[in-house]
mmCIF file of C-alpha atoms and ligand atoms in Angstrom:
data_model
loop_
_atom_site.group_PDB
_atom_site.id
_atom_site.type_symbol
_atom_site.label_atom_id
_atom_site.label_comp_id
_atom_site.label_asym_id
_atom_site.label_seq_id
_atom_site.Cartn_x
_atom_site.Cartn_y
_atom_site.Cartn_z
ATOM 1 C CA UNK S 15 179.066 70.674 169.420
ATOM 2 C CA UNK S 16 179.507 68.031 166.805
ATOM 3 C CA UNK S 17 181.632 64.692 167.854
ATOM 4 C CA UNK S 18 183.835 62.627 165.410
ATOM 5 C CA UNK S 19 185.172 59.348 166.326
ATOM 6 C CA UNK S 20 189.418 59.719 165.509
ATOM 7 C CA UNK S 21 190.177 56.996 163.636
ATOM 8 C CA UNK S 22 186.775 55.097 164.680
ATOM 9 C CA UNK S 23 186.664 54.641 168.036
ATOM 10 C CA UNK S 24 190.875 54.887 168.226
ATOM 11 C CA UNK S 25 190.649 54.868 171.984
ATOM 12 C CA UNK S 26 188.814 50.998 172.930
ATOM 13 C CA UNK S 27 189.421 49.260 169.060
ATOM 14 C CA UNK S 28 192.391 49.111 167.071
ATOM 15 C CA UNK S 29 191.972 52.370 165.101
ATOM 16 C CA UNK S 30 191.544 52.474 161.336
ATOM 17 C CA UNK S 31 189.408 49.181 161.456
ATOM 18 C CA UNK S 32 185.917 46.869 160.903
ATOM 19 C CA UNK S 33 185.991 46.282 164.693
ATOM 20 C CA UNK S 34 186.497 50.365 165.261
ATOM 21 C CA UNK S 35 184.059 51.833 163.022
ATOM 22 C CA UNK S 36 181.390 49.044 163.737
ATOM 23 C CA UNK S 37 181.790 50.762 167.159
ATOM 24 C CA UNK S 38 181.773 54.115 166.155
ATOM 25 C CA UNK S 39 178.524 53.811 164.035
ATOM 26 C CA UNK S 40 176.650 52.492 166.916
ATOM 27 C CA UNK S 41 177.109 55.678 168.550
ATOM 28 C CA UNK S 42 174.554 58.700 168.393
ATOM 29 C CA UNK S 43 177.905 60.903 167.181
ATOM 30 C CA UNK S 44 178.234 63.233 163.636
ATOM 31 C CA UNK S 45 180.416 61.615 162.522
ATOM 32 C CA UNK S 46 183.617 59.873 162.090
ATOM 33 C CA UNK S 47 187.560 60.417 160.439
ATOM 34 C CA UNK S 48 189.625 58.289 158.547
ATOM 35 C CA UNK S 49 192.806 58.162 156.381
ATOM 36 C CA UNK S 50 193.151 56.372 153.051
ATOM 37 C CA UNK S 51 196.641 55.659 151.309
ATOM 38 C CA UNK S 52 197.599 53.061 148.234
ATOM 39 C CA UNK S 53 198.181 49.963 147.324
ATOM 40 C CA UNK S 54 200.965 49.646 145.115
ATOM 41 C CA UNK S 55 198.779 47.622 143.076
ATOM 42 C CA UNK S 56 196.658 50.789 143.704
ATOM 43 C CA UNK S 57 193.485 49.822 146.340
ATOM 44 C CA UNK S 58 192.283 52.515 148.904
ATOM 45 C CA UNK S 59 192.487 51.142 152.525
ATOM 46 C CA UNK S 60 192.188 52.898 155.368
ATOM 47 C CA UNK S 61 195.359 52.799 157.858
ATOM 48 C CA UNK S 62 196.980 56.619 159.143
ATOM 49 C CA UNK S 63 200.876 55.594 159.052
ATOM 50 C CA UNK S 64 202.400 54.938 155.421
ATOM 51 C CA UNK S 65 204.378 51.572 156.907
ATOM 52 C CA UNK S 66 202.329 48.934 158.700
ATOM 53 C CA UNK S 67 204.359 47.827 161.461
ATOM 54 C CA UNK S 68 202.982 50.397 164.756
ATOM 55 C CA UNK S 69 199.630 48.926 163.389
ATOM 56 C CA UNK S 70 200.709 44.842 162.932
ATOM 57 C CA UNK S 71 202.393 41.875 163.067
ATOM 58 C CA UNK S 72 203.679 42.911 159.664
ATOM 59 C CA UNK S 73 206.901 45.502 158.049
ATOM 60 C CA UNK S 74 206.909 47.612 154.857
ATOM 61 C CA UNK S 75 205.754 50.048 153.870
ATOM 62 C CA UNK S 76 202.078 50.324 151.791
ATOM 63 C CA UNK S 77 202.869 51.635 148.992
ATOM 64 C CA UNK S 78 205.225 48.736 148.026
ATOM 65 C CA UNK S 79 202.420 45.753 149.125
ATOM 66 C CA UNK S 80 199.189 45.224 147.251
ATOM 67 C CA UNK S 81 196.505 44.445 148.406
ATOM 68 C CA UNK S 82 196.377 41.320 148.839
ATOM 69 C CA UNK S 83 199.829 40.952 150.680
ATOM 70 C CA UNK S 84 198.666 43.675 152.712
ATOM 71 C CA UNK S 85 195.428 41.438 153.796
ATOM 72 C CA UNK S 86 197.627 39.169 155.430
ATOM 73 C CA UNK S 87 198.505 40.618 158.290
ATOM 74 C CA UNK S 88 196.885 41.111 161.610
ATOM 75 C CA UNK S 89 195.724 44.894 162.449
ATOM 76 C CA UNK S 90 194.292 43.599 166.234
ATOM 77 C CA UNK S 91 196.694 41.752 167.928
ATOM 78 C CA UNK S 92 198.675 44.697 168.598
ATOM 79 C CA UNK S 93 196.060 46.795 170.557
ATOM 80 C CA UNK S 94 194.418 43.815 172.367
ATOM 81 C CA UNK S 95 194.561 39.891 172.088
ATOM 82 C CA UNK S 96 190.504 40.128 171.646
ATOM 83 C CA UNK S 97 190.986 41.803 167.924
ATOM 84 C CA UNK S 98 193.239 38.903 167.125
ATOM 85 C CA UNK S 99 192.615 38.768 163.002
ATOM 86 C CA UNK S 100 190.934 42.250 161.766
ATOM 87 C CA UNK S 101 192.226 43.232 158.575
ATOM 88 C CA UNK S 102 193.638 46.733 157.401
ATOM 89 C CA UNK S 103 190.724 47.581 155.745
ATOM 90 C CA UNK S 104 189.223 48.767 151.804
ATOM 91 C CA UNK S 105 187.711 52.400 151.818
ATOM 92 C CA UNK S 106 184.624 50.522 150.435
ATOM 93 C CA UNK S 107 185.070 48.344 153.387
ATOM 94 C CA UNK S 108 184.822 51.204 154.879
ATOM 95 C CA UNK S 109 182.111 53.318 153.336
ATOM 96 C CA UNK S 110 179.559 49.902 153.818
ATOM 97 C CA UNK S 111 180.101 49.821 157.840
ATOM 98 C CA UNK S 112 178.433 53.503 157.770
ATOM 99 C CA UNK S 113 175.873 52.154 154.330
ATOM 100 C CA UNK S 114 173.310 52.407 157.113
ATOM 101 C CA UNK S 115 173.127 55.170 159.247
ATOM 102 C CA UNK S 116 173.711 59.048 159.014
ATOM 103 C CA UNK S 117 177.312 59.679 159.983
ATOM 104 C CA UNK S 118 179.039 62.550 158.201
ATOM 105 C CA UNK S 119 182.543 61.023 156.780
ATOM 106 C CA UNK S 120 185.821 62.501 156.894
ATOM 107 C CA UNK S 121 187.825 61.010 154.799
ATOM 108 C CA UNK S 122 191.810 62.038 155.174
ATOM 109 C CA UNK S 123 193.547 61.641 151.977
ATOM 110 C CA UNK S 124 197.600 61.476 153.400
ATOM 111 C CA UNK S 125 199.993 62.376 150.089
ATOM 112 C CA UNK S 126 201.115 64.781 151.901
ATOM 113 C CA UNK S 127 204.582 62.453 152.497
ATOM 114 C CA UNK S 128 204.234 60.142 149.580
ATOM 115 C CA UNK S 129 201.855 61.797 146.311
ATOM 116 C CA UNK S 130 199.414 58.621 145.770
ATOM 117 C CA UNK S 131 199.585 59.609 141.590
ATOM 118 C CA UNK S 132 195.619 59.447 141.152
ATOM 119 C CA UNK S 133 194.699 58.591 144.443
ATOM 120 C CA UNK S 134 192.206 62.194 145.293
ATOM 121 C CA UNK S 135 190.143 60.953 141.377
ATOM 122 C CA UNK S 136 189.814 57.362 143.146
ATOM 123 C CA UNK S 137 188.036 58.624 146.213
ATOM 124 C CA UNK S 138 185.845 60.434 144.365
ATOM 125 C CA UNK S 139 185.534 57.711 141.907
ATOM 126 C CA UNK S 140 184.322 55.158 145.029
ATOM 127 C CA UNK S 141 182.122 59.316 147.086
ATOM 128 C CA UNK S 142 179.906 58.734 143.762
ATOM 129 C CA UNK S 143 179.820 55.357 142.550
ATOM 130 C CA UNK S 144 178.168 55.009 146.808
ATOM 131 C CA UNK S 145 176.097 58.376 146.136
ATOM 132 C CA UNK S 146 177.903 59.860 149.619
ATOM 133 C CA UNK S 147 178.501 62.729 148.301
ATOM 134 C CA UNK S 148 176.432 65.561 150.982
ATOM 135 C CA UNK S 149 177.892 63.203 153.397
ATOM 136 C CA UNK S 150 181.136 63.278 153.413
ATOM 137 C CA UNK S 151 184.194 66.409 153.658
ATOM 138 C CA UNK S 152 187.526 65.320 152.252
ATOM 139 C CA UNK S 153 190.683 67.353 154.516
ATOM 140 C CA UNK S 154 194.406 66.546 154.269
ATOM 141 C CA UNK S 155 197.600 68.359 155.074
ATOM 142 C CA UNK S 156 198.542 68.066 151.649
ATOM 143 C CA UNK S 157 196.901 70.766 150.604
ATOM 144 C CA UNK S 158 196.909 71.004 146.375
ATOM 145 C CA UNK S 159 195.132 66.841 146.907
ATOM 146 C CA UNK S 160 192.166 69.072 148.178
ATOM 147 C CA UNK S 161 192.399 71.070 145.182
ATOM 148 C CA UNK S 162 192.474 68.635 142.989
ATOM 149 C CA UNK S 163 189.015 67.485 145.179
ATOM 150 C CA UNK S 164 186.904 70.768 144.156
ATOM 151 C CA UNK S 165 188.616 70.664 140.225
ATOM 152 C CA UNK S 166 187.458 67.252 140.075
ATOM 153 C CA UNK S 167 184.206 67.705 142.006
ATOM 154 C CA UNK S 168 182.917 71.383 143.739
ATOM 155 C CA UNK S 169 180.855 70.383 145.200
ATOM 156 C CA UNK S 170 182.562 68.121 147.469
ATOM 157 C CA UNK S 171 183.260 69.543 151.403
ATOM 158 C CA UNK S 172 186.956 70.072 151.802
ATOM 159 C CA UNK S 173 188.702 70.613 154.606
ATOM 160 C CA UNK S 174 193.188 72.018 155.205
ATOM 161 C CA UNK S 175 194.116 70.021 158.480
ATOM 162 C CA UNK S 176 197.110 72.566 159.672
ATOM 163 C CA UNK S 177 199.339 71.433 162.503
ATOM 164 C CA UNK S 178 200.732 75.175 162.295
ATOM 165 C CA UNK S 179 200.180 78.717 164.212
ATOM 166 C CA UNK S 180 198.644 80.816 161.775
ATOM 167 C CA UNK S 181 198.128 83.608 159.931
ATOM 168 C CA UNK S 182 195.670 85.309 158.762
ATOM 169 C CA UNK S 183 194.351 81.948 157.886
ATOM 170 C CA UNK S 184 190.705 82.332 156.494
ATOM 171 C CA UNK S 185 192.272 83.823 153.288
ATOM 172 C CA UNK S 186 195.033 81.155 153.180
ATOM 173 C CA UNK S 187 191.831 78.547 153.522
ATOM 174 C CA UNK S 188 189.587 80.596 150.370
ATOM 175 C CA UNK S 189 192.655 80.952 147.790
ATOM 176 C CA UNK S 190 193.659 76.961 148.006
ATOM 177 C CA UNK S 191 190.294 76.535 147.806
ATOM 178 C CA UNK S 192 189.046 74.746 151.251
ATOM 179 C CA UNK S 193 185.835 74.911 152.824
ATOM 180 C CA UNK S 194 187.122 73.892 156.440
ATOM 181 C CA UNK S 195 189.605 74.843 158.717
ATOM 182 C CA UNK S 196 190.588 71.072 160.960
ATOM 183 C CA UNK S 197 193.298 72.715 163.601
ATOM 184 C CA UNK S 198 195.835 70.910 165.583
ATOM 185 C CA UNK S 199 194.174 70.882 168.948
ATOM 186 C CA UNK S 200 196.647 74.328 170.846
ATOM 187 C CA UNK S 201 196.314 75.859 168.051
ATOM 188 C CA UNK S 202 191.957 76.782 168.008
ATOM 189 C CA UNK S 203 192.567 78.765 171.259
ATOM 190 C CA UNK S 204 195.099 80.960 169.048
ATOM 191 C CA UNK S 205 194.306 84.957 168.493
ATOM 192 C CA UNK S 206 193.925 83.987 165.413
ATOM 193 C CA UNK S 207 191.509 81.363 165.167
ATOM 194 C CA UNK S 208 188.914 82.881 166.951
ATOM 195 C CA UNK S 209 188.393 85.429 164.635
ATOM 196 C CA UNK S 210 188.259 83.728 162.651
ATOM 197 C CA UNK S 211 185.202 81.547 164.889
ATOM 198 C CA UNK S 212 183.821 85.250 164.567
ATOM 199 C CA UNK S 213 182.740 84.297 161.243
ATOM 200 C CA UNK S 214 180.204 81.370 159.927
ATOM 201 C CA UNK S 215 183.503 79.503 158.931
ATOM 202 C CA UNK S 216 183.532 76.087 159.712
ATOM 203 C CA UNK S 217 186.177 75.115 162.135
ATOM 204 C CA UNK S 218 186.824 71.120 163.461
ATOM 205 C CA UNK S 219 189.602 70.593 165.984
ATOM 206 C CA UNK S 220 191.829 67.694 166.238
ATOM 207 C CA UNK S 221 192.455 64.813 168.705
ATOM 208 C CA UNK S 222 190.760 66.206 172.337
ATOM 209 C CA UNK S 223 190.659 63.130 174.966
ATOM 210 C CA UNK S 224 190.112 66.133 177.287
ATOM 211 C CA UNK S 225 186.661 66.853 179.339
ATOM 212 C CA UNK S 226 187.881 69.892 179.892
ATOM 213 C CA UNK S 227 189.816 71.062 177.008
ATOM 214 C CA UNK S 228 186.234 69.574 175.624
ATOM 215 C CA UNK S 229 184.369 72.235 177.050
ATOM 216 C CA UNK S 230 186.847 74.902 176.191
ATOM 217 C CA UNK S 231 186.021 74.448 172.736
ATOM 218 C CA UNK S 232 182.772 74.181 173.269
ATOM 219 C CA UNK S 233 182.908 77.434 174.674
ATOM 220 C CA UNK S 234 184.909 78.782 172.452
ATOM 221 C CA UNK S 235 182.604 78.104 169.588
ATOM 222 C CA UNK S 236 184.416 75.359 167.933
ATOM 223 C CA UNK S 237 181.499 73.345 165.245
ATOM 224 C CA UNK S 238 183.342 70.347 165.618
ATOM 225 C CA UNK S 239 186.215 67.739 167.445
ATOM 226 C CA UNK S 240 187.520 64.946 166.701
ATOM 227 C CA UNK S 241 188.190 62.412 169.643
ATOM 228 C CA UNK S 242 189.940 58.970 169.961
ATOM 229 C CA UNK S 243 186.641 58.063 173.331
ATOM 230 C CA UNK S 244 183.642 59.670 171.398
ATOM 231 C CA UNK S 245 181.265 57.463 173.792
ATOM 232 C CA UNK S 246 183.060 59.090 176.540
ATOM 233 C CA UNK S 247 182.959 63.128 175.174
ATOM 234 C CA UNK S 248 179.476 62.594 173.409
ATOM 235 C CA UNK S 249 178.223 61.446 178.408
ATOM 236 C CA UNK S 250 180.169 64.075 180.191
ATOM 237 C CA UNK S 251 179.198 66.990 177.341
ATOM 238 C CA UNK S 252 175.888 65.880 178.009
ATOM 239 C CA UNK S 253 176.497 66.329 181.813
ATOM 240 C CA UNK S 254 176.579 70.045 183.222
ATOM 241 C CA UNK S 255 179.935 71.385 183.370
HETATM 242 O O1 G3P M 321 192.139 64.239 160.802
HETATM 243 C C1 G3P M 321 192.278 65.004 161.852
HETATM 244 C C2 G3P M 321 193.011 64.289 162.396
HETATM 245 O O2 G3P M 321 193.791 62.768 161.646
HETATM 246 C C3 G3P M 321 194.759 64.756 161.977
HETATM 247 O O3 G3P M 321 196.054 63.978 162.085
HETATM 248 O O4 G3P M 321 197.591 62.432 162.713
HETATM 249 O O5 G3P M 321 195.107 61.861 163.552
HETATM 250 O O6 G3P M 321 195.508 61.622 161.311
HETATM 251 P P1 G3P M 321 196.202 62.843 162.171
HETATM 252 MG MG1 MG M 322 193.831 61.378 160.461
#
C-alpha cells in the first residue's frame, strides 16, 4: 500500500507550505497531496481553505486577493513559531520542490466551493510545461472539473473525491470519467467498496493517521492512503502487526 503525505507532511509541519513539502520530499514515500486555489489575479496557489484565516496571520478569501497581497502573510506561525515566515506557495513553487524526486503528485482542484473559472486549464498547462504528465493525478470533489481535465488532456490521471457512502461507485466513476476513487476513510470499509477492491480499480483513502486503520486498509487491498504523519505511518507499517 502506497503512502501519500497529505498537504505535505502536515502533522509535523504547517500544511501546504514549502517546509511541509520539503519534509515530504525527504521521505521515501510514494507521493504527496496538495490543494490548489486561484487568486484574484489568476495565479495558482497551494492552500486548503477558501480563506487564509485558519492557516495564516491574515484574513479573507484567496479569490479576493492578488498573489502579492497573499505573499505578505505568515503561513507558519499559527502552527509553531519555528515556522515563522513561511509564505503561501504557488503551484509552481511546490512542483519545484519535487523536481528532482520521484514522488507521485496529487494535485487537488479546490473548485467545489468557488468555481475558479479557468483553473483546470492553468493546472494542465503548468503540468505540460514542467513535463510532469506521468507523475500526476488530478483530483477534485468538483467532478465537473475532472471531467474537464479529461477533455483537455485525456492522458492525465484523474480521481473523483468522495465523502459519501456510494452505490455502484464504479458505474459513476466511469461515467465522469475518472481513473481513480479517492474516498473518505470510513466509507472505504463499506460493502460497495469491497466490491470495487475486487477489481483492479485504483482506490486511495483519506485521511489516515492511526496505524491500526492503516493496517486494516492495507489488508483489504486499498491502493494508497493519505496521511498527515507519513514518516510515522511508513515506519509503523514496516513493523510486524
Ligand atoms: O485529497 C484527499 C484529501 O485532501 C481531500 O480532503 O479536505 O483534506 O482536501 P481535504
Ligand atoms: Mg486535499
